[in-house]
Short mmCIF file of C-alpha atoms and ligand atoms in Angstrom, two decimals:
data_model
loop_
_atom_site.label_atom_id
_atom_site.label_comp_id
_atom_site.label_asym_id
_atom_site.label_seq_id
_atom_site.Cartn_x
_atom_site.Cartn_y
_atom_site.Cartn_z
CA MET A 561 -101.13 -31.16 -116.79
CA ILE A 562 -103.86 -33.83 -115.18
CA VAL A 563 -102.58 -35.41 -111.17
CA ILE A 564 -103.76 -36.91 -109.57
CA GLU A 565 -104.69 -35.79 -105.48
CA ILE A 566 -104.96 -37.33 -102.36
CA GLU A 567 -107.87 -34.94 -101.09
CA LYS A 568 -107.50 -35.45 -97.06
CA PRO A 569 -106.65 -39.28 -95.32
CA GLY A 570 -108.53 -42.41 -96.16
CA GLY A 571 -109.51 -44.80 -98.65
CA PRO A 572 -109.37 -44.99 -102.82
CA GLU A 573 -112.42 -42.33 -102.88
CA VAL A 574 -109.78 -39.21 -101.90
CA LEU A 575 -108.11 -39.89 -105.01
CA LYS A 576 -108.93 -37.06 -107.29
CA VAL A 577 -108.03 -36.10 -110.84
CA VAL A 578 -107.04 -32.56 -110.50
CA ASP A 579 -104.98 -30.10 -112.76
CA ARG A 580 -102.21 -28.36 -111.56
CA GLN A 581 -99.74 -25.48 -113.49
CA ARG A 582 -96.57 -27.67 -115.53
CA ARG A 583 -93.26 -27.69 -114.04
CA ARG A 584 -89.88 -26.83 -115.85
CA PRO A 585 -86.79 -29.25 -114.60
CA GLY A 586 -84.29 -27.45 -112.48
CA PRO A 587 -80.64 -28.48 -112.51
CA GLY A 588 -79.68 -32.24 -113.07
CA GLU A 589 -83.43 -33.14 -113.71
CA VAL A 590 -85.49 -33.90 -116.22
CA LEU A 591 -89.77 -33.88 -116.91
CA ILE A 592 -90.86 -36.74 -118.15
CA ARG A 593 -94.07 -36.93 -119.90
CA VAL A 594 -95.36 -40.34 -118.56
CA ILE A 595 -97.30 -43.36 -120.18
CA ALA A 596 -97.76 -45.26 -117.87
CA SER A 597 -96.83 -45.14 -113.68
CA GLY A 598 -96.34 -48.07 -111.38
CA VAL A 599 -98.65 -48.22 -108.05
CA ASN A 600 -96.59 -49.70 -105.22
CA ARG A 601 -98.20 -50.20 -101.45
CA PRO A 602 -96.39 -46.97 -100.00
CA ASP A 603 -98.52 -44.93 -102.34
CA VAL A 604 -101.42 -46.35 -100.42
CA GLN A 605 -99.72 -45.67 -97.02
CA GLN A 606 -99.17 -42.06 -98.52
CA ARG A 607 -103.13 -41.97 -99.40
CA ARG A 608 -103.72 -43.23 -95.70
CA GLY A 609 -102.16 -40.71 -94.30
CA LEU A 610 -99.50 -42.98 -92.76
CA TYR A 611 -96.44 -41.98 -95.29
CA PRO A 612 -95.87 -38.48 -95.46
CA PRO A 613 -93.59 -37.17 -98.77
CA PRO A 614 -90.01 -36.24 -97.48
CA PRO A 615 -89.41 -32.39 -97.27
CA GLY A 616 -89.20 -31.24 -100.64
CA ALA A 617 -90.57 -33.96 -102.21
CA SER A 618 -94.11 -34.10 -104.60
CA ASP A 619 -97.16 -34.23 -103.16
CA ILE A 620 -98.95 -36.26 -105.89
CA PRO A 621 -98.22 -40.17 -104.87
CA GLY A 622 -96.58 -42.42 -107.38
CA LEU A 623 -92.26 -43.83 -107.22
CA ASP A 624 -91.88 -45.01 -110.61
CA VAL A 625 -92.45 -44.44 -114.61
CA ALA A 626 -92.29 -45.09 -117.93
CA GLY A 627 -92.33 -42.68 -120.38
CA ILE A 628 -90.59 -40.05 -122.49
CA VAL A 629 -88.40 -37.32 -122.08
CA GLU A 630 -89.97 -34.30 -122.89
CA GLU A 631 -87.38 -31.36 -121.79
CA VAL A 632 -84.01 -31.37 -120.13
CA GLY A 633 -82.38 -29.06 -117.40
CA GLU A 634 -79.46 -27.56 -116.78
CA GLY A 635 -76.12 -29.80 -116.52
CA VAL A 636 -78.12 -32.74 -118.10
CA GLU A 637 -75.63 -34.27 -121.00
CA THR A 638 -77.27 -37.82 -120.97
CA LEU A 639 -80.90 -37.51 -121.56
CA GLN A 640 -81.91 -36.07 -124.65
CA VAL A 641 -85.84 -34.65 -125.54
CA GLY A 642 -87.43 -37.78 -127.11
CA THR A 643 -85.63 -40.52 -125.42
CA PRO A 644 -87.75 -43.61 -123.59
CA ILE A 645 -86.89 -44.10 -119.88
CA CYS A 646 -88.33 -45.85 -116.80
CA ALA A 647 -87.23 -43.63 -113.23
CA LEU A 648 -87.80 -44.14 -109.80
CA VAL A 649 -89.07 -40.42 -108.74
CA ASN A 650 -89.50 -38.86 -105.64
CA GLY A 651 -93.51 -38.75 -105.68
CA GLY A 652 -95.41 -37.06 -108.67
CA GLY A 653 -95.75 -40.07 -110.42
CA TYR A 654 -99.82 -39.90 -111.04
CA ALA A 655 -99.14 -37.39 -113.59
CA GLU A 656 -99.86 -36.61 -117.24
CA LEU A 657 -95.99 -35.33 -116.28
CA CYS A 658 -92.94 -35.90 -114.20
CA LEU A 659 -89.96 -34.01 -112.67
CA ALA A 660 -86.93 -36.75 -111.62
CA PRO A 661 -83.41 -36.07 -110.99
CA ALA A 662 -81.71 -37.18 -114.31
CA VAL A 663 -79.55 -39.98 -112.37
CA GLN A 664 -82.40 -42.02 -111.62
CA CYS A 665 -83.54 -42.45 -114.96
CA MET A 666 -83.09 -45.44 -116.57
CA PRO A 667 -83.17 -47.66 -120.33
CA ILE A 668 -86.29 -49.54 -120.28
CA PRO A 669 -85.02 -53.06 -120.82
CA ARG A 670 -84.85 -54.14 -124.52
CA GLY A 671 -88.43 -55.86 -125.49
CA LEU A 672 -90.51 -54.23 -122.55
CA SER A 673 -93.15 -52.04 -123.09
CA PHE A 674 -93.91 -49.09 -120.69
CA ILE A 675 -96.30 -50.76 -118.85
CA GLU A 676 -93.60 -52.98 -118.02
CA GLY A 677 -90.68 -50.06 -117.55
CA ALA A 678 -93.11 -48.94 -115.14
CA SER A 679 -93.35 -51.98 -113.05
CA LEU A 680 -89.31 -52.07 -112.61
CA PRO A 681 -87.90 -49.15 -110.48
CA GLU A 682 -89.47 -49.12 -107.11
CA VAL A 683 -89.81 -52.59 -106.68
CA PHE A 684 -85.99 -53.46 -107.62
CA PHE A 685 -84.93 -50.55 -106.40
CA THR A 686 -85.98 -51.36 -102.88
CA ALA A 687 -85.32 -55.16 -102.92
CA TRP A 688 -81.24 -54.62 -104.49
CA ASN A 689 -81.00 -51.57 -101.66
CA ASN A 690 -81.69 -54.13 -99.00
CA LEU A 691 -81.01 -57.08 -100.12
CA ILE A 692 -77.79 -56.76 -101.45
CA TRP A 693 -76.59 -53.41 -100.30
CA LEU A 694 -77.98 -54.01 -96.54
CA ALA A 695 -78.37 -57.40 -95.68
CA ARG A 696 -75.14 -58.34 -98.18
CA LEU A 697 -76.38 -61.05 -99.18
CA ALA A 698 -73.92 -63.17 -99.89
CA GLU A 699 -73.18 -66.43 -103.35
CA GLY A 700 -75.37 -69.50 -102.34
CA GLU A 701 -76.61 -67.60 -98.84
CA THR A 702 -80.00 -68.33 -97.65
CA LEU A 703 -82.87 -65.97 -97.54
CA LEU A 704 -86.16 -65.64 -96.35
CA ILE A 705 -88.92 -63.51 -98.38
CA GLN A 706 -92.05 -62.49 -95.91
CA GLY A 707 -94.92 -61.71 -98.82
CA GLY A 708 -93.01 -63.41 -101.89
CA ALA A 709 -96.27 -62.51 -103.88
CA SER A 710 -95.42 -59.06 -103.56
CA GLY A 711 -93.46 -56.67 -106.27
CA VAL A 712 -91.05 -56.46 -103.55
CA GLY A 713 -91.18 -60.14 -103.13
CA MET A 714 -91.11 -61.08 -106.48
CA ALA A 715 -88.42 -58.80 -107.56
CA GLY A 716 -86.01 -60.16 -104.45
CA ILE A 717 -86.54 -63.93 -105.42
CA GLN A 718 -85.70 -63.68 -108.69
CA ILE A 719 -82.41 -61.06 -107.33
CA ALA A 720 -81.47 -63.79 -105.06
CA ARG A 721 -81.48 -67.02 -106.86
CA HIS A 722 -80.22 -65.30 -110.23
CA LEU A 723 -77.46 -63.86 -108.75
CA ARG A 724 -76.53 -64.57 -105.39
CA ARG A 725 -78.19 -68.51 -106.46
CA ALA A 726 -79.60 -68.21 -103.23
CA THR A 727 -81.87 -70.24 -101.23
CA VAL A 728 -84.69 -68.50 -100.70
CA PHE A 729 -87.57 -68.86 -98.68
CA ALA A 730 -91.16 -67.25 -99.20
CA THR A 731 -94.19 -66.73 -97.58
CA ALA A 732 -97.41 -65.84 -99.67
CA GLY A 733 -101.23 -65.49 -97.87
CA THR A 734 -102.89 -67.76 -100.19
CA PRO A 735 -101.92 -70.57 -102.20
CA GLN A 736 -101.92 -69.19 -105.37
CA LYS A 737 -99.87 -66.84 -104.28
CA ARG A 738 -97.28 -69.43 -102.18
CA GLU A 739 -97.43 -71.09 -106.35
CA ILE A 740 -96.15 -67.09 -108.02
CA CYS A 741 -93.37 -67.77 -105.22
CA LEU A 742 -91.83 -71.06 -106.18
CA SER A 743 -92.35 -70.61 -110.36
CA VAL A 744 -90.00 -67.48 -110.15
CA GLY A 745 -87.51 -69.33 -108.26
CA ALA A 746 -88.61 -69.97 -104.22
CA THR A 747 -87.00 -73.69 -103.32
CA ALA A 748 -90.75 -73.42 -100.78
CA ALA A 749 -93.31 -71.27 -99.82
CA PHE A 750 -95.31 -71.15 -96.64
CA ASP A 751 -98.31 -69.44 -95.11
CA TYR A 752 -97.12 -66.24 -92.86
CA ARG A 753 -99.87 -67.50 -90.57
CA GLY A 754 -98.98 -71.04 -90.05
CA ALA A 755 -95.53 -72.77 -88.79
CA TRP A 756 -93.07 -71.39 -91.43
CA ASP A 757 -90.29 -71.35 -88.75
CA ASP A 758 -90.70 -74.92 -88.16
CA GLU A 759 -90.97 -75.28 -91.38
CA ILE A 760 -87.68 -73.93 -92.44
CA ARG A 761 -85.80 -75.43 -89.71
CA ASP A 762 -86.78 -78.59 -90.85
CA GLN A 763 -85.96 -78.01 -94.87
CA THR A 764 -82.65 -76.95 -93.38
CA HIS A 765 -82.09 -79.40 -90.98
CA GLY A 766 -81.96 -77.25 -87.97
CA LEU A 767 -80.10 -74.36 -89.43
CA GLY A 768 -81.99 -72.18 -90.52
CA VAL A 769 -81.84 -68.83 -93.00
CA ASP A 770 -78.91 -65.97 -93.20
CA VAL A 771 -81.16 -63.31 -94.52
CA VAL A 772 -84.98 -62.88 -93.63
CA LEU A 773 -86.84 -59.97 -95.39
CA ASP A 774 -89.49 -58.49 -93.64
CA GLY A 775 -92.78 -56.03 -94.30
CA GLN A 776 -94.23 -56.73 -91.61
CA ALA A 777 -92.15 -56.27 -87.99
CA GLY A 778 -94.38 -56.80 -84.78
CA PRO A 779 -94.92 -59.89 -82.81
CA ARG A 780 -92.92 -61.98 -84.92
CA THR A 781 -90.10 -60.63 -85.32
CA GLN A 782 -88.63 -62.30 -82.66
CA ARG A 783 -89.45 -65.60 -84.26
CA GLN A 784 -87.45 -64.34 -87.43
CA LEU A 785 -84.38 -63.18 -85.17
CA ASP A 786 -84.49 -67.32 -83.87
CA LEU A 787 -84.49 -68.19 -87.27
CA LEU A 788 -81.32 -66.68 -88.39
CA LYS A 789 -78.03 -67.91 -88.17
CA PRO A 790 -75.09 -66.82 -86.51
CA ASP A 791 -73.93 -63.45 -88.34
CA GLY A 792 -77.37 -63.55 -89.93
CA ARG A 793 -79.18 -60.41 -90.46
CA LEU A 794 -82.87 -59.16 -90.06
CA VAL A 795 -83.69 -56.30 -92.73
CA PHE A 796 -86.99 -54.67 -91.98
CA ILE A 797 -88.89 -52.61 -95.54
CA ALA A 798 -92.09 -51.76 -92.95
CA SER A 799 -93.80 -52.30 -90.03
CA HIS A 800 -97.33 -53.11 -91.27
CA ASP A 801 -97.77 -55.10 -88.29
CA GLY A 802 -96.67 -53.22 -85.28
CA GLU A 803 -93.81 -50.81 -85.03
CA THR A 804 -92.02 -51.88 -81.84
CA ALA A 805 -91.04 -55.50 -80.90
CA GLU A 806 -89.25 -57.15 -77.98
CA VAL A 807 -86.40 -59.12 -78.69
CA ASN A 808 -84.17 -61.27 -76.84
CA ILE A 809 -81.21 -59.30 -76.68
CA ARG A 810 -79.01 -62.10 -75.18
CA SER A 811 -79.28 -64.28 -78.31
CA LEU A 812 -78.55 -61.11 -80.55
CA VAL A 813 -75.35 -61.36 -78.54
CA ARG A 814 -74.37 -64.86 -78.42
CA ARG A 815 -75.42 -65.44 -82.01
CA ARG A 816 -73.73 -61.70 -82.99
CA LEU A 817 -76.87 -61.19 -85.47
CA THR A 818 -77.95 -57.70 -87.39
CA ILE A 819 -81.30 -55.93 -87.35
CA THR A 820 -81.59 -53.06 -90.05
CA GLY A 821 -83.64 -51.62 -92.63
CA SER A 822 -84.59 -48.59 -94.49
CA THR A 823 -86.85 -46.06 -96.71
CA LEU A 824 -85.82 -45.63 -100.12
CA ARG A 825 -87.75 -42.03 -100.83
CA PRO A 826 -85.41 -40.21 -98.31
CA ARG A 827 -82.36 -40.68 -99.65
CA PRO A 828 -80.20 -38.76 -102.06
CA ALA A 829 -80.43 -38.93 -105.80
CA GLU A 830 -76.79 -39.41 -105.75
CA TYR A 831 -77.21 -42.83 -103.33
CA LYS A 832 -80.33 -43.31 -106.19
CA GLY A 833 -78.17 -42.84 -109.01
CA ARG A 834 -75.52 -45.67 -107.85
CA LEU A 835 -78.74 -48.18 -107.01
CA ALA A 836 -79.73 -47.20 -110.75
CA ARG A 837 -76.50 -47.67 -112.62
CA GLU A 838 -75.84 -51.19 -110.31
CA LEU A 839 -78.94 -51.99 -111.41
CA VAL A 840 -78.55 -51.34 -115.45
CA ALA A 841 -75.38 -53.01 -115.36
CA GLN A 842 -76.67 -56.09 -113.13
CA VAL A 843 -80.50 -56.82 -113.31
CA TRP A 844 -81.57 -54.99 -116.50
CA PRO A 845 -79.13 -57.39 -118.90
CA LEU A 846 -80.91 -60.61 -117.09
CA ILE A 847 -84.76 -58.84 -117.76
CA GLU A 848 -83.74 -58.67 -121.17
CA ASP A 849 -82.39 -61.95 -121.61
CA GLY A 850 -86.50 -63.79 -119.81
CA ARG A 851 -84.41 -64.80 -116.82
CA ILE A 852 -85.77 -62.26 -114.81
CA LYS A 853 -89.83 -61.01 -115.44
CA THR A 854 -91.74 -58.41 -114.03
CA TYR A 855 -95.22 -59.82 -113.83
CA ILE A 856 -98.37 -56.95 -113.98
CA HIS A 857 -101.17 -58.24 -112.25
CA GLN A 858 -103.61 -55.73 -113.88
CA ALA A 859 -103.03 -52.19 -115.91
CA VAL A 860 -105.61 -49.89 -115.25
CA ASP A 861 -106.77 -47.13 -116.65
CA PHE A 862 -105.55 -43.67 -115.30
CA HIS A 863 -108.86 -42.46 -114.22
CA GLN A 864 -109.90 -45.35 -112.32
CA VAL A 865 -107.28 -44.62 -109.84
CA ARG A 866 -109.58 -45.82 -107.28
CA ASP A 867 -109.88 -49.21 -108.46
CA ALA A 868 -106.08 -49.56 -108.78
CA HIS A 869 -105.92 -48.64 -105.06
CA ALA A 870 -108.97 -50.78 -104.17
CA ILE A 871 -106.28 -54.16 -105.56
CA LEU A 872 -104.11 -52.95 -103.22
CA ASP A 873 -106.26 -52.49 -100.29
CA ASP A 874 -107.83 -55.76 -100.43
CA ASN A 875 -104.30 -57.15 -101.53
CA ARG A 876 -105.82 -58.88 -104.95
CA GLN A 877 -102.53 -57.95 -106.56
CA ILE A 878 -99.60 -60.44 -107.69
CA GLY A 879 -97.11 -58.98 -109.05
CA LYS A 880 -97.70 -54.99 -109.82
CA VAL A 881 -100.03 -52.69 -110.68
CA VAL A 882 -99.25 -49.79 -113.21
CA LEU A 883 -101.50 -47.51 -114.07
CA VAL A 884 -102.06 -46.61 -117.72
CA VAL A 885 -101.71 -42.78 -118.40
CA ASP A 886 -101.28 -42.58 -122.00
CA PRO A 887 -103.51 -45.30 -123.88
CA THR A 888 -102.41 -45.02 -127.09
CA MET A 889 -98.48 -45.75 -126.11
CA ALA A 890 -98.56 -47.36 -123.64
CA ALA A 891 -98.48 -51.20 -124.62
CA THR A 892 -95.51 -49.99 -127.08
CA VAL A 893 -92.19 -51.48 -127.13
CA PRO A 894 -90.37 -48.46 -127.88
CA GLU A 895 -86.97 -48.68 -129.86
CA PRO A 896 -83.99 -49.53 -127.95
CA LEU A 897 -81.69 -47.13 -126.95
CA PRO A 898 -78.04 -47.06 -128.17
CA ALA A 899 -76.03 -47.70 -124.38
CA LEU A 900 -77.36 -45.10 -121.96
CA GLN A 901 -75.05 -43.27 -119.92
CA LEU A 902 -76.31 -42.31 -117.03
CA THR A 903 -74.42 -39.60 -114.85
N1 NAP B 1495 -88.58 -49.64 -96.94
C1 NAP B 1495 -88.87 -49.36 -98.47
O1 NAP B 1495 -88.22 -48.46 -99.66
C2 NAP B 1495 -90.03 -49.47 -99.34
C3 NAP B 1495 -89.66 -49.46 -100.43
C4 NAP B 1495 -91.38 -49.66 -101.54
C5 NAP B 1495 -91.91 -50.93 -100.29
N2 NAP B 1495 -91.66 -51.47 -99.43
C6 NAP B 1495 -92.67 -52.29 -98.20
O2 NAP B 1495 -92.45 -53.37 -99.72
C7 NAP B 1495 -93.17 -54.33 -99.13
C8 NAP B 1495 -93.49 -54.93 -100.45
O3 NAP B 1495 -94.20 -53.99 -100.82
P1 NAP B 1495 -94.90 -53.83 -102.63
O4 NAP B 1495 -95.50 -52.62 -103.13
O5 NAP B 1495 -94.23 -54.58 -103.45
O6 NAP B 1495 -96.28 -54.38 -102.05
P2 NAP B 1495 -97.65 -55.01 -102.18
O7 NAP B 1495 -97.38 -55.52 -104.01
O8 NAP B 1495 -98.49 -54.52 -102.34
O9 NAP B 1495 -97.95 -56.63 -101.53
C9 NAP B 1495 -97.56 -56.51 -100.42
C10 NAP B 1495 -97.43 -57.87 -99.84
O10 NAP B 1495 -97.54 -57.49 -98.34
C11 NAP B 1495 -97.98 -59.02 -97.74
N3 NAP B 1495 -98.63 -59.66 -96.56
C12 NAP B 1495 -99.55 -58.58 -96.04
N4 NAP B 1495 -99.65 -59.30 -94.54
C13 NAP B 1495 -98.26 -60.22 -94.30
C14 NAP B 1495 -97.95 -60.86 -93.52
N5 NAP B 1495 -98.43 -60.99 -91.85
N6 NAP B 1495 -96.43 -61.55 -93.72
C15 NAP B 1495 -95.99 -61.72 -94.22
N7 NAP B 1495 -96.63 -61.16 -96.18
C16 NAP B 1495 -97.79 -60.49 -95.75
C17 NAP B 1495 -98.79 -59.24 -98.75
O11 NAP B 1495 -99.23 -60.92 -99.06
P3 NAP B 1495 -100.58 -61.95 -99.56
O12 NAP B 1495 -101.03 -60.68 -100.63
O13 NAP B 1495 -100.31 -63.29 -99.38
O14 NAP B 1495 -101.52 -61.85 -98.13
C18 NAP B 1495 -98.68 -58.63 -100.30
O15 NAP B 1495 -97.99 -59.47 -100.77
C19 NAP B 1495 -94.59 -53.59 -98.00
O16 NAP B 1495 -94.13 -53.51 -96.64
C20 NAP B 1495 -94.21 -52.13 -98.51
O17 NAP B 1495 -94.32 -51.00 -97.39
C21 NAP B 1495 -90.74 -51.01 -98.55
#
């Protein structure tokens, strides 16, 4: 099978198309014939040598795919050969064939193509895991999403708006990206290089926000804590601007603030399976009726993977970049499945 390998840490030029031995699914796994594969920020970090795969995971990049079940492992009763699915995978998505735990497979929401299906898992799992499970975002709360025009950001804005009726503030680096944040449901969007905290204080009559979702960390950490209301939660999903920060503990204690964070990739299949079931039950119906949307910045041919990574390196994307592995099928909308029961 053809796969994309990271030859050594570096720029997009280290991505190489190579041939590898096909693998068989183990117990509880399926082998997916990949039609489209999502490109996510963690793939770029892995290519740069900054985010090594956890023990036991594939060294091939790619954390989400859409395709057709090719082979079913022992004990998998819910999926059959030929079923169209999208899946969160533990690596290995940049390939013609990819293994996935069956519990991490989901139906492609009705009316979406394989390209759109591949754009969903990583960003919606991450947004749900961090906003709903970790931050416990409650009905009607106020939220700040830093980097709102990212894949995770746009998923998060929509989940917060439609499933928690939250007031969402966002930041983004360009006027066009701030406009996109507003179009998916943010109340206001600001330049993250400016006085976003003062602007949000103004707009909330000095109250601030209940939750901040941030992937940068570093020097702005205290500004984010200062913006939280009492009992507020600051959730980190990465630390691109610095792994350490000095914070005022007295202020944190006085206002009962929580600082937390997570990475999805090392979590066990059982955990990801529970996330999958919640997404299918609560988010997929809103995608199917058009209230929640996925935004494809560009679908890029598998063999042009370096171009796909260059887009993310320059932060040119709004929403998702997707690799087209099978161009004959990628834009096809698969037949809706009878309710797919996940194990
Ligand atoms: N913890 C997890 O499990 C997990 C999983 C997946 C992703 N992530 C993280 O989630 C974030 C989004 O991932 P993605 O794949 O959706 O990313 P993406 O589409 O590649 O977007 C990255 C975003 O970061 C924004 N950004 C850059 N500098 C910023 C700053 N100083 N302040 C605020 N935003 C800034 C960019 O905004 P502009 O383009 O407007 O500059 C861009 O929208 C990344 O930090 C990624 O590492 C975490």
